[in-house]
Amino acid sequence: MSSSDKAGPAMPATTSTGPIPAWTSHRTPAADRLDRVTVAVYAADPVLRLGVVQQLRQRPEIDLLADADAERAQVSLVVVDHVDDDVATLLHRLRHNTATRTGLVVATLGSGSLQRVIECGVAAVLRRAEADQDQLLRLVLAIANGEGVLPGDLLGKLLSHVGSLQRSALDPRGLSLSTLTTREADMLRMVSEGLDTAEIARKTSYSERTVKNILHEVITRLQLRNRAHAVGYALRNGLI
């Protein structure tokens, strides 16, 4: 789908009965499909469609479904340039199919669009520039196993975006999502940067015992398991 192509939805649809996948193939005997992941590929641009199909059809782990079987695919791959309203409509439609989990292969995706596709039920995202055969296979298998996959930089953008939204909503009322003090938040931030107890003590001019006590207090009060869990909690809730 080129930026100049203003027509054409994110998925091909030639009947009124629902979406059809971008790939039609001869049926594989059922006995040969037992341990294979069933996949339907959706794309408005036939070039994008062909590229993904050609990569996946070579893998014995993948069973590319014919049009009539698209609704029972374990994994639905949506291949696009960017996320627009047509793509969102397709993603919402796939979300209501409980038989499938959806992955997105996309050229460009900002933090706002990332939050949008996650709200649409997308389980994993892969940049098209990185979508070689091995990466596509990893993506499909991860989705089939119930895992979520995001490039590291996109995950960071999402956390920052969500944290910004939370702070903008909470700060006017002078509230926070927990009782973290500035000192506690600073120490968790240093833990997230990989500093150990001694290094945090040197940077803050506290004793190592004080650092341990402060971090232990945070973990206990928030009912978390360990420092890593505390860092993850703070990041998810926009506290650091």
CSV table of N, CA, C and O in Angstrom, one decimal, residues 92-172:
chain,number,residue,atom,x,y,z
A,92,HIS,N,-9.9,-4.7,14.6
A,92,HIS,CA,-11.0,-4.9,15.5
A,92,HIS,C,-11.8,-6.1,15.1
A,92,HIS,O,-12.3,-6.9,15.9
A,93,ARG,N,-12.0,-6.3,13.7
A,93,ARG,CA,-12.7,-7.5,13.3
A,93,ARG,C,-12.0,-8.8,13.7
A,93,ARG,O,-12.7,-9.7,14.1
A,94,LEU,N,-10.7,-8.8,13.5
A,94,LEU,CA,-10.0,-10.0,13.9
A,94,LEU,C,-10.0,-10.3,15.4
A,94,LEU,O,-10.0,-11.4,15.8
A,95,ARG,N,-10.0,-9.2,16.1
A,95,ARG,CA,-10.1,-9.3,17.6
A,95,ARG,C,-11.3,-10.1,18.1
A,95,ARG,O,-11.2,-10.8,19.1
A,96,HIS,N,-12.4,-10.0,17.3
A,96,HIS,CA,-13.6,-10.6,17.7
A,96,HIS,C,-13.6,-12.1,17.3
A,96,HIS,O,-14.6,-12.8,17.7
A,97,ASN,N,-12.6,-12.5,16.6
A,97,ASN,CA,-12.5,-14.0,16.3
A,97,ASN,C,-11.7,-14.6,17.3
A,97,ASN,O,-10.4,-14.5,17.4
A,98,THR,N,-12.3,-15.4,18.2
A,98,THR,CA,-11.6,-16.0,19.3
A,98,THR,C,-10.6,-17.1,18.9
A,98,THR,O,-9.8,-17.6,19.7
A,99,ALA,N,-10.7,-17.6,17.7
A,99,ALA,CA,-9.9,-18.7,17.2
A,99,ALA,C,-8.5,-18.2,16.9
A,99,ALA,O,-7.6,-19.0,16.8
A,100,THR,N,-8.3,-16.9,16.6
A,100,THR,CA,-7.0,-16.4,16.1
A,100,THR,C,-6.4,-15.3,17.0
A,100,THR,O,-7.1,-14.7,17.8
A,101,ARG,N,-5.1,-15.2,17.0
A,101,ARG,CA,-4.4,-14.1,17.6
A,101,ARG,C,-3.7,-13.3,16.5
A,101,ARG,O,-3.2,-13.9,15.5
A,102,THR,N,-3.6,-12.0,16.6
A,102,THR,CA,-3.2,-11.2,15.5
A,102,THR,C,-1.8,-10.6,15.7
A,102,THR,O,-1.4,-10.1,16.8
A,103,GLY,N,-1.0,-10.6,14.6
A,103,GLY,CA,0.3,-10.0,14.6
A,103,GLY,C,0.3,-8.9,13.5
A,103,GLY,O,-0.4,-9.0,12.5
A,104,LEU,N,1.1,-7.9,13.7
A,104,LEU,CA,1.2,-6.8,12.8
A,104,LEU,C,2.6,-6.6,12.2
A,104,LEU,O,3.6,-6.5,13.0
A,105,VAL,N,2.7,-6.6,10.9
A,105,VAL,CA,4.0,-6.4,10.2
A,105,VAL,C,3.8,-5.0,9.6
A,105,VAL,O,3.0,-4.8,8.7
A,106,VAL,N,4.6,-4.0,10.0
A,106,VAL,CA,4.3,-2.6,9.7
A,106,VAL,C,5.6,-1.9,9.3
A,106,VAL,O,6.6,-2.1,9.9
A,107,ALA,N,5.5,-0.9,8.4
A,107,ALA,CA,6.7,-0.1,8.0
A,107,ALA,C,7.0,0.9,9.1
A,107,ALA,O,8.1,1.0,9.5
A,108,THR,N,6.0,1.7,9.5
A,108,THR,CA,6.2,2.8,10.5
A,108,THR,C,5.1,2.7,11.5
A,108,THR,O,3.9,2.5,11.2
A,109,LEU,N,5.5,3.0,12.7
A,109,LEU,CA,4.5,2.9,13.8
A,109,LEU,C,5.0,3.8,15.0
A,109,LEU,O,6.0,3.6,15.6
A,110,GLY,N,4.3,4.9,15.2
A,110,GLY,CA,4.6,5.8,16.3
A,110,GLY,C,4.0,5.3,17.6
A,110,GLY,O,3.2,4.3,17.7
A,111,SER,N,4.3,5.9,18.8
A,111,SER,CA,3.9,5.5,20.1
A,111,SER,C,2.3,5.5,20.2
A,111,SER,O,1.7,4.6,20.8
A,112,GLY,N,1.7,6.6,19.6
A,112,GLY,CA,0.3,6.7,19.6
A,112,GLY,C,-0.4,5.6,18.9
A,112,GLY,O,-1.4,4.9,19.3
A,113,SER,N,0.2,5.3,17.7
A,113,SER,CA,-0.4,4.2,16.9
A,113,SER,C,-0.1,2.8,17.5
A,113,SER,O,-1.0,1.9,17.4
A,114,LEU,N,1.0,2.7,18.2
A,114,LEU,CA,1.3,1.4,18.9
A,114,LEU,C,0.2,1.2,20.0
A,114,LEU,O,-0.3,0.1,20.1
A,115,GLN,N,-0.1,2.2,20.8
A,115,GLN,CA,-1.1,2.0,21.8
A,115,GLN,C,-2.5,1.6,21.1
A,115,GLN,O,-3.2,0.8,21.6
A,116,ARG,N,-2.7,2.2,20.0
A,116,ARG,CA,-4.0,2.0,19.3
A,116,ARG,C,-4.1,0.5,18.8
A,116,ARG,O,-5.1,-0.2,19.0
A,117,VAL,N,-3.0,0.0,18.3
A,117,VAL,CA,-3.1,-1.4,17.8
A,117,VAL,C,-3.1,-2.4,18.9
A,117,VAL,O,-3.8,-3.5,18.8
A,118,ILE,N,-2.5,-2.1,20.0
A,118,ILE,CA,-2.6,-2.9,21.2
A,118,ILE,C,-4.0,-2.9,21.8
A,118,ILE,O,-4.5,-4.0,22.1
A,119,GLU,N,-4.6,-1.8,21.7
A,119,GLU,CA,-6.0,-1.7,22.2
A,119,GLU,C,-6.9,-2.5,21.2
A,119,GLU,O,-8.0,-3.0,21.6
A,120,CYS,N,-6.5,-2.7,19.9
A,120,CYS,CA,-7.2,-3.5,19.0
A,120,CYS,C,-7.0,-5.0,19.1
A,120,CYS,O,-7.5,-5.8,18.3
A,121,GLY,N,-6.1,-5.4,20.1
A,121,GLY,CA,-5.9,-6.8,20.3
A,121,GLY,C,-4.7,-7.4,19.7
A,121,GLY,O,-4.5,-8.6,19.7
A,122,VAL,N,-3.8,-6.5,19.1
A,122,VAL,CA,-2.6,-7.1,18.4
A,122,VAL,C,-1.7,-7.6,19.5
A,122,VAL,O,-1.4,-7.0,20.5
A,123,ALA,N,-1.2,-8.9,19.2
A,123,ALA,CA,-0.4,-9.6,20.2
A,123,ALA,C,1.1,-9.3,20.0
A,123,ALA,O,1.9,-9.4,20.9
A,124,ALA,N,1.5,-8.9,18.8
A,124,ALA,CA,2.9,-8.8,18.5
A,124,ALA,C,3.1,-7.9,17.3
A,124,ALA,O,2.2,-7.8,16.4
A,125,VAL,N,4.2,-7.2,17.2
A,125,VAL,CA,4.5,-6.2,16.2
A,125,VAL,C,5.9,-6.5,15.7
A,125,VAL,O,6.9,-6.8,16.4
A,126,LEU,N,6.1,-6.5,14.3
A,126,LEU,CA,7.4,-6.6,13.7
A,126,LEU,C,7.5,-5.5,12.6
A,126,LEU,O,6.6,-5.3,11.9
A,127,ARG,N,8.7,-4.9,12.6
A,127,ARG,CA,8.9,-3.9,11.5
A,127,ARG,C,9.1,-4.6,10.2
A,127,ARG,O,9.8,-5.6,10.1
A,128,ARG,N,8.6,-4.1,9.1
A,128,ARG,CA,8.7,-4.7,7.8
A,128,ARG,C,10.2,-4.8,7.4
A,128,ARG,O,10.6,-5.8,6.8
A,129,ALA,N,11.0,-3.8,7.8
A,129,ALA,CA,12.4,-3.8,7.4
A,129,ALA,C,13.1,-5.0,8.0
A,129,ALA,O,14.2,-5.4,7.5
A,130,GLU,N,12.6,-5.5,9.1
A,130,GLU,CA,13.2,-6.7,9.8
A,130,GLU,C,12.5,-8.0,9.5
A,130,GLU,O,12.9,-9.0,10.1
A,131,ALA,N,11.5,-8.0,8.6
A,131,ALA,CA,10.7,-9.1,8.4
A,131,ALA,C,11.3,-10.1,7.4
A,131,ALA,O,10.7,-10.4,6.4
A,132,ASP,N,12.5,-10.7,7.8
A,132,ASP,CA,13.0,-11.8,7.0
A,132,ASP,C,12.3,-13.1,7.4
A,132,ASP,O,11.5,-13.1,8.3
A,133,GLN,N,12.7,-14.2,6.8
A,133,GLN,CA,12.1,-15.5,7.1
A,133,GLN,C,12.2,-15.9,8.5
A,133,GLN,O,11.2,-16.3,9.1
A,134,ASP,N,13.4,-15.7,9.1
A,134,ASP,CA,13.5,-16.2,10.5
A,134,ASP,C,12.7,-15.3,11.5
A,134,ASP,O,12.1,-15.8,12.4
A,135,GLN,N,12.7,-14.0,11.2
A,135,GLN,CA,12.0,-13.1,12.1
A,135,GLN,C,10.5,-13.3,12.0
A,135,GLN,O,9.7,-13.3,13.0
A,136,LEU,N,10.0,-13.6,10.8
A,136,LEU,CA,8.6,-13.9,10.6
A,136,LEU,C,8.2,-15.2,11.3
A,136,LEU,O,7.1,-15.3,12.0
A,137,LEU,N,9.0,-16.2,11.2
A,137,LEU,CA,8.8,-17.5,11.9
A,137,LEU,C,8.7,-17.3,13.4
A,137,LEU,O,7.8,-17.8,14.1
A,138,ARG,N,9.7,-16.5,13.9
A,138,ARG,CA,9.7,-16.3,15.4
A,138,ARG,C,8.4,-15.6,15.8
A,138,ARG,O,7.8,-15.9,16.9
A,139,LEU,N,8.0,-14.6,15.0
A,139,LEU,CA,6.8,-13.8,15.3
A,139,LEU,C,5.6,-14.8,15.4
A,139,LEU,O,4.8,-14.7,16.3
A,140,VAL,N,5.4,-15.6,14.3
A,140,VAL,CA,4.3,-16.5,14.3
A,140,VAL,C,4.3,-17.5,15.4
A,140,VAL,O,3.2,-17.7,16.1
A,141,LEU,N,5.4,-18.1,15.7
A,141,LEU,CA,5.5,-19.1,16.8
A,141,LEU,C,5.2,-18.4,18.1
A,141,LEU,O,4.6,-19.0,19.0
A,142,ALA,N,5.7,-17.2,18.3
A,142,ALA,CA,5.5,-16.5,19.6
A,142,ALA,C,4.0,-16.2,19.8
A,142,ALA,O,3.5,-16.4,20.9
A,143,ILE,N,3.4,-15.7,18.7
A,143,ILE,CA,1.9,-15.4,18.8
A,143,ILE,C,1.2,-16.7,19.1
A,143,ILE,O,0.3,-16.7,19.9
A,144,ALA,N,1.5,-17.8,18.4
A,144,ALA,CA,0.8,-19.1,18.6
A,144,ALA,C,1.0,-19.6,20.0
A,144,ALA,O,0.1,-20.3,20.6
A,145,ASN,N,2.1,-19.3,20.7
A,145,ASN,CA,2.4,-19.7,22.0
A,145,ASN,C,1.8,-18.8,23.1
A,145,ASN,O,2.0,-18.9,24.3
A,146,GLY,N,1.0,-17.7,22.6
A,146,GLY,CA,0.4,-16.8,23.6
A,146,GLY,C,1.3,-15.7,24.1
A,146,GLY,O,1.0,-15.1,25.1
A,147,GLU,N,2.5,-15.5,23.4
A,147,GLU,CA,3.4,-14.5,23.8
A,147,GLU,C,3.2,-13.2,23.1
A,147,GLU,O,2.7,-13.1,22.0
A,148,GLY,N,3.6,-12.1,23.8
A,148,GLY,CA,3.5,-10.8,23.2
A,148,GLY,C,4.9,-10.4,22.8
A,148,GLY,O,5.9,-10.7,23.5
A,149,VAL,N,5.1,-9.8,21.6
A,149,VAL,CA,6.4,-9.4,21.1
A,149,VAL,C,6.4,-8.0,20.6
A,149,VAL,O,5.5,-7.6,19.8
A,150,LEU,N,7.3,-7.2,21.1
A,150,LEU,CA,7.5,-5.8,20.6
A,150,LEU,C,9.0,-5.5,20.5
A,150,LEU,O,9.7,-5.9,21.4
A,151,PRO,N,9.4,-4.8,19.5
A,151,PRO,CA,10.8,-4.4,19.4
A,151,PRO,C,11.1,-3.5,20.7
A,151,PRO,O,10.2,-2.8,21.2
A,152,GLY,N,12.3,-3.6,21.2
A,152,GLY,CA,12.7,-2.9,22.4
A,152,GLY,C,12.4,-1.5,22.4
A,152,GLY,O,11.9,-0.9,23.4
A,153,ASP,N,12.7,-0.8,21.3
A,153,ASP,CA,12.5,0.7,21.3
A,153,ASP,C,11.0,1.0,21.3
A,153,ASP,O,10.6,2.0,21.9
A,154,LEU,N,10.2,0.2,20.7
A,154,LEU,CA,8.7,0.4,20.7
A,154,LEU,C,8.1,0.2,22.1
A,154,LEU,O,7.2,0.9,22.5
A,155,LEU,N,8.7,-0.8,22.8
A,155,LEU,CA,8.2,-1.0,24.2
A,155,LEU,C,8.5,0.2,25.0
A,155,LEU,O,7.7,0.6,25.8
A,156,GLY,N,9.7,0.7,24.8
A,156,GLY,CA,10.1,1.9,25.6
A,156,GLY,C,9.2,3.1,25.3
A,156,GLY,O,8.8,3.8,26.2
A,157,LYS,N,8.9,3.3,24.0
A,157,LYS,CA,8.0,4.3,23.6
A,157,LYS,C,6.6,4.2,24.2
A,157,LYS,O,5.9,5.1,24.7
A,158,LEU,N,6.1,2.9,24.2
A,158,LEU,CA,4.8,2.6,24.8
A,158,LEU,C,4.8,3.0,26.3
A,158,LEU,O,3.8,3.6,26.8
A,159,LEU,N,5.8,2.5,27.0
A,159,LEU,CA,5.8,2.8,28.4
A,159,LEU,C,5.9,4.3,28.7
A,159,LEU,O,5.2,4.8,29.6
A,160,SER,N,6.7,5.0,27.9
A,160,SER,CA,6.8,6.5,28.1
A,160,SER,C,5.5,7.1,27.8
A,160,SER,O,5.0,8.0,28.5
A,161,HIS,N,4.8,6.7,26.7
A,161,HIS,CA,3.5,7.2,26.3
A,161,HIS,C,2.5,7.0,27.4
A,161,HIS,O,1.7,7.9,27.8
A,162,VAL,N,2.4,5.8,27.9
A,162,VAL,CA,1.4,5.5,28.9
A,162,VAL,C,1.7,6.2,30.2
A,162,VAL,O,0.8,6.8,30.9
A,163,GLY,N,3.0,6.3,30.6
A,163,GLY,CA,3.4,7.0,31.7
A,163,GLY,C,3.0,8.5,31.7
A,163,GLY,O,2.6,9.1,32.6
A,164,SER,N,3.2,9.1,30.5
A,164,SER,CA,2.9,10.5,30.2
A,164,SER,C,1.4,10.7,30.4
A,164,SER,O,1.0,11.7,31.0
A,165,LEU,N,0.6,9.8,29.9
A,165,LEU,CA,-0.9,9.9,30.0
A,165,LEU,C,-1.3,9.8,31.5
A,165,LEU,O,-2.2,10.6,31.9
A,166,GLN,N,-0.7,8.9,32.2
A,166,GLN,CA,-1.0,8.7,33.6
A,166,GLN,C,-0.7,10.0,34.4
A,166,GLN,O,-1.4,10.5,35.2
A,167,ARG,N,0.5,10.5,34.1
A,167,ARG,CA,1.0,11.7,34.9
A,167,ARG,C,0.1,12.9,34.6
A,167,ARG,O,-0.2,13.7,35.5
A,168,SER,N,-0.3,13.0,33.3
A,168,SER,CA,-1.1,14.2,33.0
A,168,SER,C,-2.5,14.1,33.6
A,168,SER,O,-3.1,15.1,33.9
A,169,ALA,N,-2.9,12.9,33.8
A,169,ALA,CA,-4.3,12.7,34.4
A,169,ALA,C,-4.2,12.9,35.9
A,169,ALA,O,-5.1,13.3,36.5
A,170,LEU,N,-3.1,12.5,36.5
A,170,LEU,CA,-3.0,12.4,38.0
A,170,LEU,C,-2.4,13.7,38.6
A,170,LEU,O,-2.8,14.1,39.7
A,171,ASP,N,-1.4,14.3,37.9
A,171,ASP,CA,-0.7,15.4,38.5
A,171,ASP,C,-1.6,16.6,38.9
A,171,ASP,O,-1.4,17.2,39.9
A,172,PRO,N,-2.7,17.0,38.1
A,172,PRO,CA,-3.5,18.1,38.4
A,172,PRO,C,-4.2,17.9,39.8
A,172,PRO,O,-4.5,18.9,40.5
